[in-house]
Coordinates of C-alpha atoms and ligand atoms in Angstrom, one line a residue:
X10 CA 0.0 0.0 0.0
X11 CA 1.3 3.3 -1.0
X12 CA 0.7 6.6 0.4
X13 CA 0.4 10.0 -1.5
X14 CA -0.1 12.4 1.2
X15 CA -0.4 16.4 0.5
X16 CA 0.4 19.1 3.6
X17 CA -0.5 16.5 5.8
X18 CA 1.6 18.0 8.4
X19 CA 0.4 22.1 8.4
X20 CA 2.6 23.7 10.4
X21 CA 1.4 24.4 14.0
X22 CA 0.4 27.8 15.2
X23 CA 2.1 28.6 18.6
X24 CA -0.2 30.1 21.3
X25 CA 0.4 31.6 24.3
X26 CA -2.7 31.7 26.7
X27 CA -2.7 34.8 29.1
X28 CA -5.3 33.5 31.9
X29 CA -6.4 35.5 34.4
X30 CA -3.9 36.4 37.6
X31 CA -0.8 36.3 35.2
X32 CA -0.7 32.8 34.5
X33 CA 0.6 31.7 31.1
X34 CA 0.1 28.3 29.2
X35 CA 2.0 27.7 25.5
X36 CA 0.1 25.1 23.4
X37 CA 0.4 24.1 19.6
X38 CA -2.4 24.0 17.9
X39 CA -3.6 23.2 13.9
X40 CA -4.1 26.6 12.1
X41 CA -7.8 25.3 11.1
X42 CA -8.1 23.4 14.8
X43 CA -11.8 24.3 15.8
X44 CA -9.9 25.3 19.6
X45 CA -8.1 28.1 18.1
X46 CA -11.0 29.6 16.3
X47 CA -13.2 28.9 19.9
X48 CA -10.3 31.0 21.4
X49 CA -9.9 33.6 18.7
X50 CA -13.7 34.0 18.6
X51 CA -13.6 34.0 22.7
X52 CA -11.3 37.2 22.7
X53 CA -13.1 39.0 20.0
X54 CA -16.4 38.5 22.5
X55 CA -14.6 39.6 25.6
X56 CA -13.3 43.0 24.3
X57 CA -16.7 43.5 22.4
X58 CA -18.7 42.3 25.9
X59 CA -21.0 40.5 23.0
X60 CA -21.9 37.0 24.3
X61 CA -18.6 34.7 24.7
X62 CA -18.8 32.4 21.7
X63 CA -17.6 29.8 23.8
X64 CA -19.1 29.9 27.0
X65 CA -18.0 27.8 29.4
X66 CA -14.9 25.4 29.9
X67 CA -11.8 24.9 27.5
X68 CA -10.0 21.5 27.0
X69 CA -6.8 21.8 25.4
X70 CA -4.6 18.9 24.6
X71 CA -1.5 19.2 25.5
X72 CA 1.7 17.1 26.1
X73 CA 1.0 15.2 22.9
X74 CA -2.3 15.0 23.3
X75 CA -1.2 13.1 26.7
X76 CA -2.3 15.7 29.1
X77 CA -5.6 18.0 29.1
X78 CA -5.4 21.8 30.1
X79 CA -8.7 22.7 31.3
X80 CA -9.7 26.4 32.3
X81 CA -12.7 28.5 32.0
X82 CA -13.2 30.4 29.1
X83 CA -13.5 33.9 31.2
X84 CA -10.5 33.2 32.5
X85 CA -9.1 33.6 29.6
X86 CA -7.5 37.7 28.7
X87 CA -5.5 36.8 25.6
X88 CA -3.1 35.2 23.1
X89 CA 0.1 35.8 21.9
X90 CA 0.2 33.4 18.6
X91 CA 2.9 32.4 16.5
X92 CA 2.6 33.2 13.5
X93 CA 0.8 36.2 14.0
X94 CA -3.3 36.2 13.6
X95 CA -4.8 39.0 13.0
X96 CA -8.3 38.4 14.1
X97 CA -11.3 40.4 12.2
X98 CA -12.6 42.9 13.8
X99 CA -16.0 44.1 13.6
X100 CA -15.3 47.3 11.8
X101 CA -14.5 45.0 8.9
X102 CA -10.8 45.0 8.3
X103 CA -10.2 43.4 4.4
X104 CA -9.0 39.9 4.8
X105 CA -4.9 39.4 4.5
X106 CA -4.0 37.2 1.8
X107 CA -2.7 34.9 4.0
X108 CA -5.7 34.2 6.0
X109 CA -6.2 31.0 3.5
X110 CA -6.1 27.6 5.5
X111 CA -4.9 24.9 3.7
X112 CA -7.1 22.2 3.6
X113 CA -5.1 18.3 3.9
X114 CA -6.0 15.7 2.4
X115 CA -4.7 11.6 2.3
X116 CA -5.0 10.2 -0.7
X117 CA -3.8 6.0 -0.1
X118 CA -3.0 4.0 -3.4
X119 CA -3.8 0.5 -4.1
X120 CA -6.4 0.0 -1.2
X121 CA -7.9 -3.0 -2.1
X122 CA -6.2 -6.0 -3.0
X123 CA -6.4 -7.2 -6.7
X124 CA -8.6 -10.0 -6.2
X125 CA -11.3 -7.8 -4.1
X126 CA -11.2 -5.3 -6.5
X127 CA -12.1 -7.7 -8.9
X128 CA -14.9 -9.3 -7.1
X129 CA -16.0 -5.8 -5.8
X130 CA -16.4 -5.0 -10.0
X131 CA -18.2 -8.1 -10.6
X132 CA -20.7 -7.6 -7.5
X133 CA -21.6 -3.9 -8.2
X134 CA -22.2 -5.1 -12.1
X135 CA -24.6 -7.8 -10.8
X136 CA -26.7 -5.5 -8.7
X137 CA -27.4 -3.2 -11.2
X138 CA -30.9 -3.1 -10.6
X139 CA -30.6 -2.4 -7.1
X140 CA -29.2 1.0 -7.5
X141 CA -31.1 4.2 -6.9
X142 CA -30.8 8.1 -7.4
X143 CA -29.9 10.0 -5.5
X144 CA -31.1 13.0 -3.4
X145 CA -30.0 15.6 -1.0
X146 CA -31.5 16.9 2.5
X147 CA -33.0 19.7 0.4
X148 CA -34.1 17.6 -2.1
X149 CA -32.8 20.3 -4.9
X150 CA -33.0 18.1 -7.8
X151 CA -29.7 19.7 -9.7
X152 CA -27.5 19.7 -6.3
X153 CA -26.5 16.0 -7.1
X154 CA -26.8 13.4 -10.0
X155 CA -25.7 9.8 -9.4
X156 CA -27.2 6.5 -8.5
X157 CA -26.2 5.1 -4.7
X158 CA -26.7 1.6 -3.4
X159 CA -27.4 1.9 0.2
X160 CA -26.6 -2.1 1.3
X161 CA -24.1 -4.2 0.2
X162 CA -23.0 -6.0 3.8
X163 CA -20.6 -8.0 1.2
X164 CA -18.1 -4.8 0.7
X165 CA -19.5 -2.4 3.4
X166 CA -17.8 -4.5 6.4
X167 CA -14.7 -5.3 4.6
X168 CA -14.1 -1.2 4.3
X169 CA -15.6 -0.3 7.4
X170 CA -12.8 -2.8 9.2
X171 CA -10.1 -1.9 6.9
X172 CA -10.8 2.2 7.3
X173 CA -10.9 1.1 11.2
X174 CA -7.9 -0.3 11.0
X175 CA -5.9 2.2 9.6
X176 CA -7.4 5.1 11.4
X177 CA -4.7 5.9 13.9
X178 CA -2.5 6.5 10.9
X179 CA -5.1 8.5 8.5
X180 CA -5.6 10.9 11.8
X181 CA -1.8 11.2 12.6
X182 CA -1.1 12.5 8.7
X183 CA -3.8 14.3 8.6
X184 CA -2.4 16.2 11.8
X185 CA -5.6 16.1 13.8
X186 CA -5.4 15.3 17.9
X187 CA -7.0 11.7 17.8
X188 CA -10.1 11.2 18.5
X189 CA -12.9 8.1 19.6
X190 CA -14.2 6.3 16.7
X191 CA -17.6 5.8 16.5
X192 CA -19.7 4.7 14.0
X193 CA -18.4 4.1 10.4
X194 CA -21.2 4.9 7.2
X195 CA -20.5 3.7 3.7
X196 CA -22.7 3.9 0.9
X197 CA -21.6 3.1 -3.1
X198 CA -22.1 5.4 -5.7
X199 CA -22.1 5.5 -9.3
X200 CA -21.7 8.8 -11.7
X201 CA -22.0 8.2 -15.2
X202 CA -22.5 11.0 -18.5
X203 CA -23.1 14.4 -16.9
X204 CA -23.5 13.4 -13.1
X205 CA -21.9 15.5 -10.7
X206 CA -22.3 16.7 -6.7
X207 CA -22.2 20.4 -6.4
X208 CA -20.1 22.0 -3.5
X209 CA -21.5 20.8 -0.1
X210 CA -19.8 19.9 3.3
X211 CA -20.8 16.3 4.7
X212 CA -21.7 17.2 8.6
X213 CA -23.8 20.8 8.3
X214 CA -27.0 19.3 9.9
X215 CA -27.5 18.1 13.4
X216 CA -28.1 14.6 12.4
X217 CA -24.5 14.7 10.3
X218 CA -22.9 16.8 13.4
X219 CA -20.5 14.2 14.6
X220 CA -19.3 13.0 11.2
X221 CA -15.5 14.0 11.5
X222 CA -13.8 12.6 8.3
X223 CA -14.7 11.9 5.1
X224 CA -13.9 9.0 2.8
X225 CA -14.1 7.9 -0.1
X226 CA -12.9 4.8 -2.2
X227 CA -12.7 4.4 -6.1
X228 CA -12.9 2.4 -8.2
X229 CA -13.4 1.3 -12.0
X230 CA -13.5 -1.3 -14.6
X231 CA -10.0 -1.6 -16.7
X232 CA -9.8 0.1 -19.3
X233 CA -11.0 3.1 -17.8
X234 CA -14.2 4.6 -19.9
X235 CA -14.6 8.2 -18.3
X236 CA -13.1 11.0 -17.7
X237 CA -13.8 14.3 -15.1
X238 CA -15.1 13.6 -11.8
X239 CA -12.3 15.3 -9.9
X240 CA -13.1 16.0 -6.4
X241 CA -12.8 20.0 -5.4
X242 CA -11.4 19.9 -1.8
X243 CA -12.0 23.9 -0.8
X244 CA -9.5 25.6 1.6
X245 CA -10.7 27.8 4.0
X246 CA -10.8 31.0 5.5
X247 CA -12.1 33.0 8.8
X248 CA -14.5 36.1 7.6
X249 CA -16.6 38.0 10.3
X250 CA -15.3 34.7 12.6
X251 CA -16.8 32.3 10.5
X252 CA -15.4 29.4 8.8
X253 CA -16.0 30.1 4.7
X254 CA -14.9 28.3 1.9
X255 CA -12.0 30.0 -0.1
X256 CA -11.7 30.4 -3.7
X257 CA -8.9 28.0 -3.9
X258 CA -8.9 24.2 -3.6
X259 CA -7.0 20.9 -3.8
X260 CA -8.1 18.5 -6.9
X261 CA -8.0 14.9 -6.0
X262 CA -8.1 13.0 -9.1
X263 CA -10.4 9.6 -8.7
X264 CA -7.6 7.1 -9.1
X265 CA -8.7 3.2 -10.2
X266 CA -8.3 1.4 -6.4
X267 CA -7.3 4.7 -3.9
X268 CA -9.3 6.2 -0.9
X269 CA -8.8 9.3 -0.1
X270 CA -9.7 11.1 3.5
X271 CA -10.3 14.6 4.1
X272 CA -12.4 16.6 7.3
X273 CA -16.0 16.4 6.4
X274 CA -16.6 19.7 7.3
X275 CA -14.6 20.8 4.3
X276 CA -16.2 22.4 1.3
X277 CA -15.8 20.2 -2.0
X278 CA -17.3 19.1 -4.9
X279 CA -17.8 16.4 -7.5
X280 CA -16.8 17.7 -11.2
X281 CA -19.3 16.4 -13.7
X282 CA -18.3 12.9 -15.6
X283 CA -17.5 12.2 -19.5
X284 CA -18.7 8.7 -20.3
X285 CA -19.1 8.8 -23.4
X286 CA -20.8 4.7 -23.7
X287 CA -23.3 5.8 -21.0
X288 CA -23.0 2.2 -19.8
X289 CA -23.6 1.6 -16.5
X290 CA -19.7 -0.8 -16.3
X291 CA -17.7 2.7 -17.5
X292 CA -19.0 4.5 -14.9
X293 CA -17.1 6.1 -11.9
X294 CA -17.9 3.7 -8.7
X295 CA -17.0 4.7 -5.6
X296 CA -17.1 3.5 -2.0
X297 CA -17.9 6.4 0.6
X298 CA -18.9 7.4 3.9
X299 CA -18.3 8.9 7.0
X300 CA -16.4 8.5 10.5
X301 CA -18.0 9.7 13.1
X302 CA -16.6 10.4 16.6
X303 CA -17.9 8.6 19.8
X304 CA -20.7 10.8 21.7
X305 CA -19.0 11.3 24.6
Ligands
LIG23 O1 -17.5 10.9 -5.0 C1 -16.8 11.7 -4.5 O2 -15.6 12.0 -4.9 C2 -17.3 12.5 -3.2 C3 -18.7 12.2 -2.8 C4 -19.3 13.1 -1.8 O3 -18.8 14.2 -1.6 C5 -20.4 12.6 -0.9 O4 -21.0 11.6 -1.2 O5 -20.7 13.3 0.1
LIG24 FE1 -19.5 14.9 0.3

């Protein structure tokens, strides 16, 4: 198994918590970690006396992710960070051009061994029939085009265990501080001529809430009939405090047998596919779904 990985390993932003009665805690943190935007957003609040934005209590990792640092978020005065970070203020200060977070990605070659790849081929081109289309939770018709098959317990627990297995790895490249599997989707897809999934993120309602990381597996008949069907991966940036997709993005290309992993609450996008036979064997397959973390 090969691994292509891109930026897995963003460089860490160094903060300096100032807590109430002088003391002083330094912890590294991801530039797109959802603590450091609590804190930024928790500053902001304080000198603006709005309503903290994180009310309540703080739990950083530290030590490795070994130790927890725990403290009240009025306790908190400010942050010395390194590399600086501006934050927005409210009289609307134009973005700096490095305000762009750079969103990571895995991308894992040669997934499945040859002889479940094969049989994975044969299955999907037996059930056929048993494939619907799809819809999203808006139920906007021209949001998504593709067909899904929701159950195939053949394939579904082989990937569920192997994305299990190889989680610990996945979530060190990817740079995030682990956290407790809990449960694993999967669903298989199939875009053919002209299907596509416009830009959505994958854990935006509260039923989708805990879904941490995305992936998704794919896979084709050889020779391969299509073309298109890139996935859009969207960095980020922070406007008014808010997490917003940036114009620029990563382009994962849908390699024959590689999963790729990515946060779910990324922005991203399905291109639209060229298969020119229309036939259902050409089409782009894919294996996908979500890891969730443990309610705690
Ligand atoms: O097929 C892909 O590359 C991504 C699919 C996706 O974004 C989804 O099903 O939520
Ligand atoms: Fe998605």
């Amino acid at each position: 198994m090969s691994t292509n990985s891109q930026q897995v390993e963003p460089t860490k932003v160094k903060v300096q918590l100032l807590l109430t009665g002088g003391h002083q805690y330094t912890v590294y943190l991801n530039p797109d970690d959802p603590v450091l935007h609590s804190l930024l957003t928790t500053v902001v609040a304080r000198a603006y006396k709005q309503e903290a934005a994180s009310q309540g209590l703080f739990q950083v990792p530290v030590n490795e992710g070994h130790s927890a640092l725990c403290f009240a978020s009025d306790h908190l005065v400010g942050l010395i960070t390194e590399p600086p970070l501006w934050i927005q203020q409210p009289e609307n200060v134009p973005p700096v051009a490095n305000d762009i977070l750079n969103s990571t990605y895995v991308q894992i070659d040669n997934f499945f061994s040859p002889s479940e790849h094969e049989r994975l081929i044969k299955y999907v081109l037996a059930n056929k029939s048993k494939f619907v289309s799809t819809s999203t939770s808006t139920n906007d018709k021209n949001y998504r085009r593709s067909m899904v098959l929701y159950s195939f317990p053949e394939f579904s627990e082989l990937i569920v265990n192997k994305v299990q297995q190889i989680m610990p790895d996945v979530m060190s490249k990817l740079g995030m501080t682990p956290f407790t599997v809990g449960q694993i989707e999967s669903q298989l897809t199939a875009h053919n001529d002209g299907n596509y999934y416009k830009i959505h993120n994958d854990n935006g309602s509260s039923d989708t809430a805990t879904r941490e990381l995305t992936y998704v597996y794919y896979f084709n008949k050889e020779a391969k009939r299509f073309s298109g069907g890139e996935l859009l991966i969207y960095d980020s940036k922070v406007e008014n405090n808010f997490y917003v997709k940036a114009e620029s993005f990563k382009t994962i290309e849908p390699r024959n047998n590689s999963i790729v992993f990515f946060f779910s609450r990324y922005m991203h996008e399905v291109l639209p596919v060229k298969c020119p036979s229309k036939a259902f064997p050409d089409s782009r397959f894919t294996i996908n779904g979500w890891v969730r973390r443990a309610a705690s």
